[in-house]
Amino acid sequence: MGRKQTYSVEGKLRAVELYLSGEMGGYRRVAEKFNVDPSQIVRWVRAYKQEGIDGLKEERGLVGRKPKNPSDQEKIKRLEAEVAYLKNILRLVV
């Protein structure tokens, strides 16, 4: 099996922000620009919405599921990411 491509957090963030801005249209157009599969953009956007920039950090090699009862810090990070996401949406609408 070949080696998998890795992407920097900054590159992932640029792709996510481009998608969220709506400038490029959908996942497919953003994926074409970054030369990745559209499903990869979907995963990055989902991770960013759930965990903010920490969700874009490389976590290969970790086995098992995340705990079902996240710690307070994890809840705070997730909520902060949601607030940032919603602020982005509001900027686009207003």
mmCIF file with all atom_site columns, C-alpha atoms in Angstrom:
data_model
loop_
_atom_site.group_PDB
_atom_site.id
_atom_site.type_symbol
_atom_site.label_atom_id
_atom_site.label_alt_id
_atom_site.label_comp_id
_atom_site.label_asym_id
_atom_site.label_entity_id
_atom_site.label_seq_id
_atom_site.pdbx_PDB_ins_code
_atom_site.Cartn_x
_atom_site.Cartn_y
_atom_site.Cartn_z
_atom_site.occupancy
_atom_site.B_iso_or_equiv
_atom_site.pdbx_formal_charge
_atom_site.auth_seq_id
_atom_site.auth_comp_id
_atom_site.auth_asym_id
_atom_site.auth_atom_id
_atom_site.pdbx_PDB_model_num
ATOM 1  C CA . MET A 1 1  ? 0.000   0.000  0.000  1.00 0.00 ? 1  MET A CA 1
ATOM 2  C CA . GLY A 1 2  ? 1.324   3.442  -0.911 1.00 0.00 ? 2  GLY A CA 1
ATOM 3  C CA . ARG A 1 3  ? 1.999   6.244  1.451  1.00 0.00 ? 3  ARG A CA 1
ATOM 4  C CA . LYS A 1 4  ? -0.942  8.526  2.119  1.00 0.00 ? 4  LYS A CA 1
ATOM 5  C CA . GLN A 1 5  ? -0.719  12.223 1.357  1.00 0.00 ? 5  GLN A CA 1
ATOM 6  C CA . THR A 1 6  ? -0.635  14.545 4.346  1.00 0.00 ? 6  THR A CA 1
ATOM 7  C CA . TYR A 1 7  ? -1.790  18.144 4.332  1.00 0.00 ? 7  TYR A CA 1
ATOM 8  C CA . SER A 1 8  ? -0.788  21.000 6.591  1.00 0.00 ? 8  SER A CA 1
ATOM 9  C CA . VAL A 1 9  ? -3.245  22.433 9.066  1.00 0.00 ? 9  VAL A CA 1
ATOM 10 C CA . GLU A 1 10 ? -2.904  25.764 7.239  1.00 0.00 ? 10 GLU A CA 1
ATOM 11 C CA . GLY A 1 11 ? -3.778  24.168 3.887  1.00 0.00 ? 11 GLY A CA 1
ATOM 12 C CA . LYS A 1 12 ? -6.785  22.389 5.362  1.00 0.00 ? 12 LYS A CA 1
ATOM 13 C CA . LEU A 1 13 ? -7.922  25.615 7.003  1.00 0.00 ? 13 LEU A CA 1
ATOM 14 C CA . ARG A 1 14 ? -7.662  27.515 3.688  1.00 0.00 ? 14 ARG A CA 1
ATOM 15 C CA . ALA A 1 15 ? -9.802  24.859 1.993  1.00 0.00 ? 15 ALA A CA 1
ATOM 16 C CA . VAL A 1 16 ? -12.373 24.908 4.808  1.00 0.00 ? 16 VAL A CA 1
ATOM 17 C CA . GLU A 1 17 ? -12.574 28.706 4.846  1.00 0.00 ? 17 GLU A CA 1
ATOM 18 C CA . LEU A 1 18 ? -12.939 28.806 1.065  1.00 0.00 ? 18 LEU A CA 1
ATOM 19 C CA . TYR A 1 19 ? -15.788 26.321 1.244  1.00 0.00 ? 19 TYR A CA 1
ATOM 20 C CA . LEU A 1 20 ? -17.486 28.144 4.129  1.00 0.00 ? 20 LEU A CA 1
ATOM 21 C CA . SER A 1 21 ? -17.197 31.487 2.347  1.00 0.00 ? 21 SER A CA 1
ATOM 22 C CA . GLY A 1 22 ? -19.241 30.114 -0.548 1.00 0.00 ? 22 GLY A CA 1
ATOM 23 C CA . GLU A 1 23 ? -16.915 31.753 -3.106 1.00 0.00 ? 23 GLU A CA 1
ATOM 24 C CA . MET A 1 24 ? -16.155 28.505 -4.918 1.00 0.00 ? 24 MET A CA 1
ATOM 25 C CA . GLY A 1 25 ? -19.551 26.878 -4.730 1.00 0.00 ? 25 GLY A CA 1
ATOM 26 C CA . GLY A 1 26 ? -19.663 23.354 -3.330 1.00 0.00 ? 26 GLY A CA 1
ATOM 27 C CA . TYR A 1 27 ? -17.291 20.731 -2.048 1.00 0.00 ? 27 TYR A CA 1
ATOM 28 C CA . ARG A 1 28 ? -16.411 19.530 -5.546 1.00 0.00 ? 28 ARG A CA 1
ATOM 29 C CA . ARG A 1 29 ? -15.097 22.907 -6.759 1.00 0.00 ? 29 ARG A CA 1
ATOM 30 C CA . VAL A 1 30 ? -13.024 23.432 -3.614 1.00 0.00 ? 30 VAL A CA 1
ATOM 31 C CA . ALA A 1 31 ? -11.675 19.884 -3.922 1.00 0.00 ? 31 ALA A CA 1
ATOM 32 C CA . GLU A 1 32 ? -10.634 20.530 -7.531 1.00 0.00 ? 32 GLU A CA 1
ATOM 33 C CA . LYS A 1 33 ? -8.772  23.682 -6.485 1.00 0.00 ? 33 LYS A CA 1
ATOM 34 C CA . PHE A 1 34 ? -6.856  21.792 -3.776 1.00 0.00 ? 34 PHE A CA 1
ATOM 35 C CA . ASN A 1 35 ? -6.492  18.620 -5.855 1.00 0.00 ? 35 ASN A CA 1
ATOM 36 C CA . VAL A 1 36 ? -8.165  16.358 -3.289 1.00 0.00 ? 36 VAL A CA 1
ATOM 37 C CA . ASP A 1 37 ? -11.232 14.160 -3.256 1.00 0.00 ? 37 ASP A CA 1
ATOM 38 C CA . PRO A 1 38 ? -14.459 16.016 -2.351 1.00 0.00 ? 38 PRO A CA 1
ATOM 39 C CA . SER A 1 39 ? -14.999 13.616 0.551  1.00 0.00 ? 39 SER A CA 1
ATOM 40 C CA . GLN A 1 40 ? -11.770 14.958 2.061  1.00 0.00 ? 40 GLN A CA 1
ATOM 41 C CA . ILE A 1 41 ? -13.166 18.504 2.051  1.00 0.00 ? 41 ILE A CA 1
ATOM 42 C CA . VAL A 1 42 ? -16.358 17.171 3.673  1.00 0.00 ? 42 VAL A CA 1
ATOM 43 C CA . ARG A 1 43 ? -14.274 15.554 6.467  1.00 0.00 ? 43 ARG A CA 1
ATOM 44 C CA . TRP A 1 44 ? -12.199 18.700 7.030  1.00 0.00 ? 44 TRP A CA 1
ATOM 45 C CA . VAL A 1 45 ? -15.287 20.926 7.199  1.00 0.00 ? 45 VAL A CA 1
ATOM 46 C CA . ARG A 1 46 ? -17.006 18.535 9.611  1.00 0.00 ? 46 ARG A CA 1
ATOM 47 C CA . ALA A 1 47 ? -13.900 18.332 11.806 1.00 0.00 ? 47 ALA A CA 1
ATOM 48 C CA . TYR A 1 48 ? -13.564 22.123 11.800 1.00 0.00 ? 48 TYR A CA 1
ATOM 49 C CA . LYS A 1 49 ? -17.206 22.634 12.738 1.00 0.00 ? 49 LYS A CA 1
ATOM 50 C CA . GLN A 1 50 ? -16.936 20.137 15.585 1.00 0.00 ? 50 GLN A CA 1
ATOM 51 C CA . GLU A 1 51 ? -13.521 20.991 17.017 1.00 0.00 ? 51 GLU A CA 1
ATOM 52 C CA . GLY A 1 52 ? -12.297 24.191 15.419 1.00 0.00 ? 52 GLY A CA 1
ATOM 53 C CA . ILE A 1 53 ? -8.719  24.302 14.171 1.00 0.00 ? 53 ILE A CA 1
ATOM 54 C CA . ASP A 1 54 ? -7.787  21.419 16.493 1.00 0.00 ? 54 ASP A CA 1
ATOM 55 C CA . GLY A 1 55 ? -10.035 19.204 14.395 1.00 0.00 ? 55 GLY A CA 1
ATOM 56 C CA . LEU A 1 56 ? -7.719  19.772 11.424 1.00 0.00 ? 56 LEU A CA 1
ATOM 57 C CA . LYS A 1 57 ? -4.594  18.531 13.193 1.00 0.00 ? 57 LYS A CA 1
ATOM 58 C CA . GLU A 1 58 ? -3.175  15.185 12.110 1.00 0.00 ? 58 GLU A CA 1
ATOM 59 C CA . GLU A 1 59 ? -4.353  12.276 14.234 1.00 0.00 ? 59 GLU A CA 1
ATOM 60 C CA . ARG A 1 60 ? -3.229  9.248  12.227 1.00 0.00 ? 60 ARG A CA 1
ATOM 61 C CA . GLY A 1 61 ? -2.379  6.190  14.199 1.00 0.00 ? 61 GLY A CA 1
ATOM 62 C CA . LEU A 1 62 ? -4.847  6.805  17.000 1.00 0.00 ? 62 LEU A CA 1
ATOM 63 C CA . VAL A 1 63 ? -6.959  3.730  17.565 1.00 0.00 ? 63 VAL A CA 1
ATOM 64 C CA . GLY A 1 64 ? -10.453 3.527  18.939 1.00 0.00 ? 64 GLY A CA 1
ATOM 65 C CA . ARG A 1 65 ? -13.302 5.909  19.353 1.00 0.00 ? 65 ARG A CA 1
ATOM 66 C CA . LYS A 1 66 ? -13.323 9.198  21.156 1.00 0.00 ? 66 LYS A CA 1
ATOM 67 C CA . PRO A 1 67 ? -14.834 9.020  24.624 1.00 0.00 ? 67 PRO A CA 1
ATOM 68 C CA . LYS A 1 68 ? -18.610 9.306  24.675 1.00 0.00 ? 68 LYS A CA 1
ATOM 69 C CA . ASN A 1 69 ? -18.530 11.797 27.538 1.00 0.00 ? 69 ASN A CA 1
ATOM 70 C CA . PRO A 1 70 ? -16.263 14.618 26.422 1.00 0.00 ? 70 PRO A CA 1
ATOM 71 C CA . SER A 1 71 ? -14.469 16.637 29.069 1.00 0.00 ? 71 SER A CA 1
ATOM 72 C CA . ASP A 1 72 ? -15.453 20.209 29.831 1.00 0.00 ? 72 ASP A CA 1
ATOM 73 C CA . GLN A 1 73 ? -12.450 21.444 27.830 1.00 0.00 ? 73 GLN A CA 1
ATOM 74 C CA . GLU A 1 74 ? -13.575 19.462 24.795 1.00 0.00 ? 74 GLU A CA 1
ATOM 75 C CA . LYS A 1 75 ? -17.101 20.831 25.133 1.00 0.00 ? 75 LYS A CA 1
ATOM 76 C CA . ILE A 1 76 ? -15.738 24.372 25.361 1.00 0.00 ? 76 ILE A CA 1
ATOM 77 C CA . LYS A 1 77 ? -13.584 23.866 22.234 1.00 0.00 ? 77 LYS A CA 1
ATOM 78 C CA . ARG A 1 78 ? -16.540 22.469 20.310 1.00 0.00 ? 78 ARG A CA 1
ATOM 79 C CA . LEU A 1 79 ? -18.799 25.323 21.364 1.00 0.00 ? 79 LEU A CA 1
ATOM 80 C CA . GLU A 1 80 ? -16.141 27.909 20.515 1.00 0.00 ? 80 GLU A CA 1
ATOM 81 C CA . ALA A 1 81 ? -15.814 26.337 17.067 1.00 0.00 ? 81 ALA A CA 1
ATOM 82 C CA . GLU A 1 82 ? -19.594 26.507 16.624 1.00 0.00 ? 82 GLU A CA 1
ATOM 83 C CA . VAL A 1 83 ? -19.627 30.177 17.615 1.00 0.00 ? 83 VAL A CA 1
ATOM 84 C CA . ALA A 1 84 ? -16.820 30.949 15.142 1.00 0.00 ? 84 ALA A CA 1
ATOM 85 C CA . TYR A 1 85 ? -18.683 29.055 12.406 1.00 0.00 ? 85 TYR A CA 1
ATOM 86 C CA . LEU A 1 86 ? -21.942 30.889 13.084 1.00 0.00 ? 86 LEU A CA 1
ATOM 87 C CA . LYS A 1 87 ? -20.155 34.254 13.092 1.00 0.00 ? 87 LYS A CA 1
ATOM 88 C CA . ASN A 1 88 ? -18.771 33.372 9.646  1.00 0.00 ? 88 ASN A CA 1
ATOM 89 C CA . ILE A 1 89 ? -22.260 32.567 8.423  1.00 0.00 ? 89 ILE A CA 1
ATOM 90 C CA . LEU A 1 90 ? -23.619 35.832 9.810  1.00 0.00 ? 90 LEU A CA 1
ATOM 91 C CA . ARG A 1 91 ? -20.894 37.823 8.048  1.00 0.00 ? 91 ARG A CA 1
ATOM 92 C CA . LEU A 1 92 ? -21.900 36.222 4.750  1.00 0.00 ? 92 LEU A CA 1
ATOM 93 C CA . VAL A 1 93 ? -25.606 36.894 5.263  1.00 0.00 ? 93 VAL A CA 1
ATOM 94 C CA . VAL A 1 94 ? -25.435 40.459 6.562  1.00 0.00 ? 94 VAL A CA 1
#
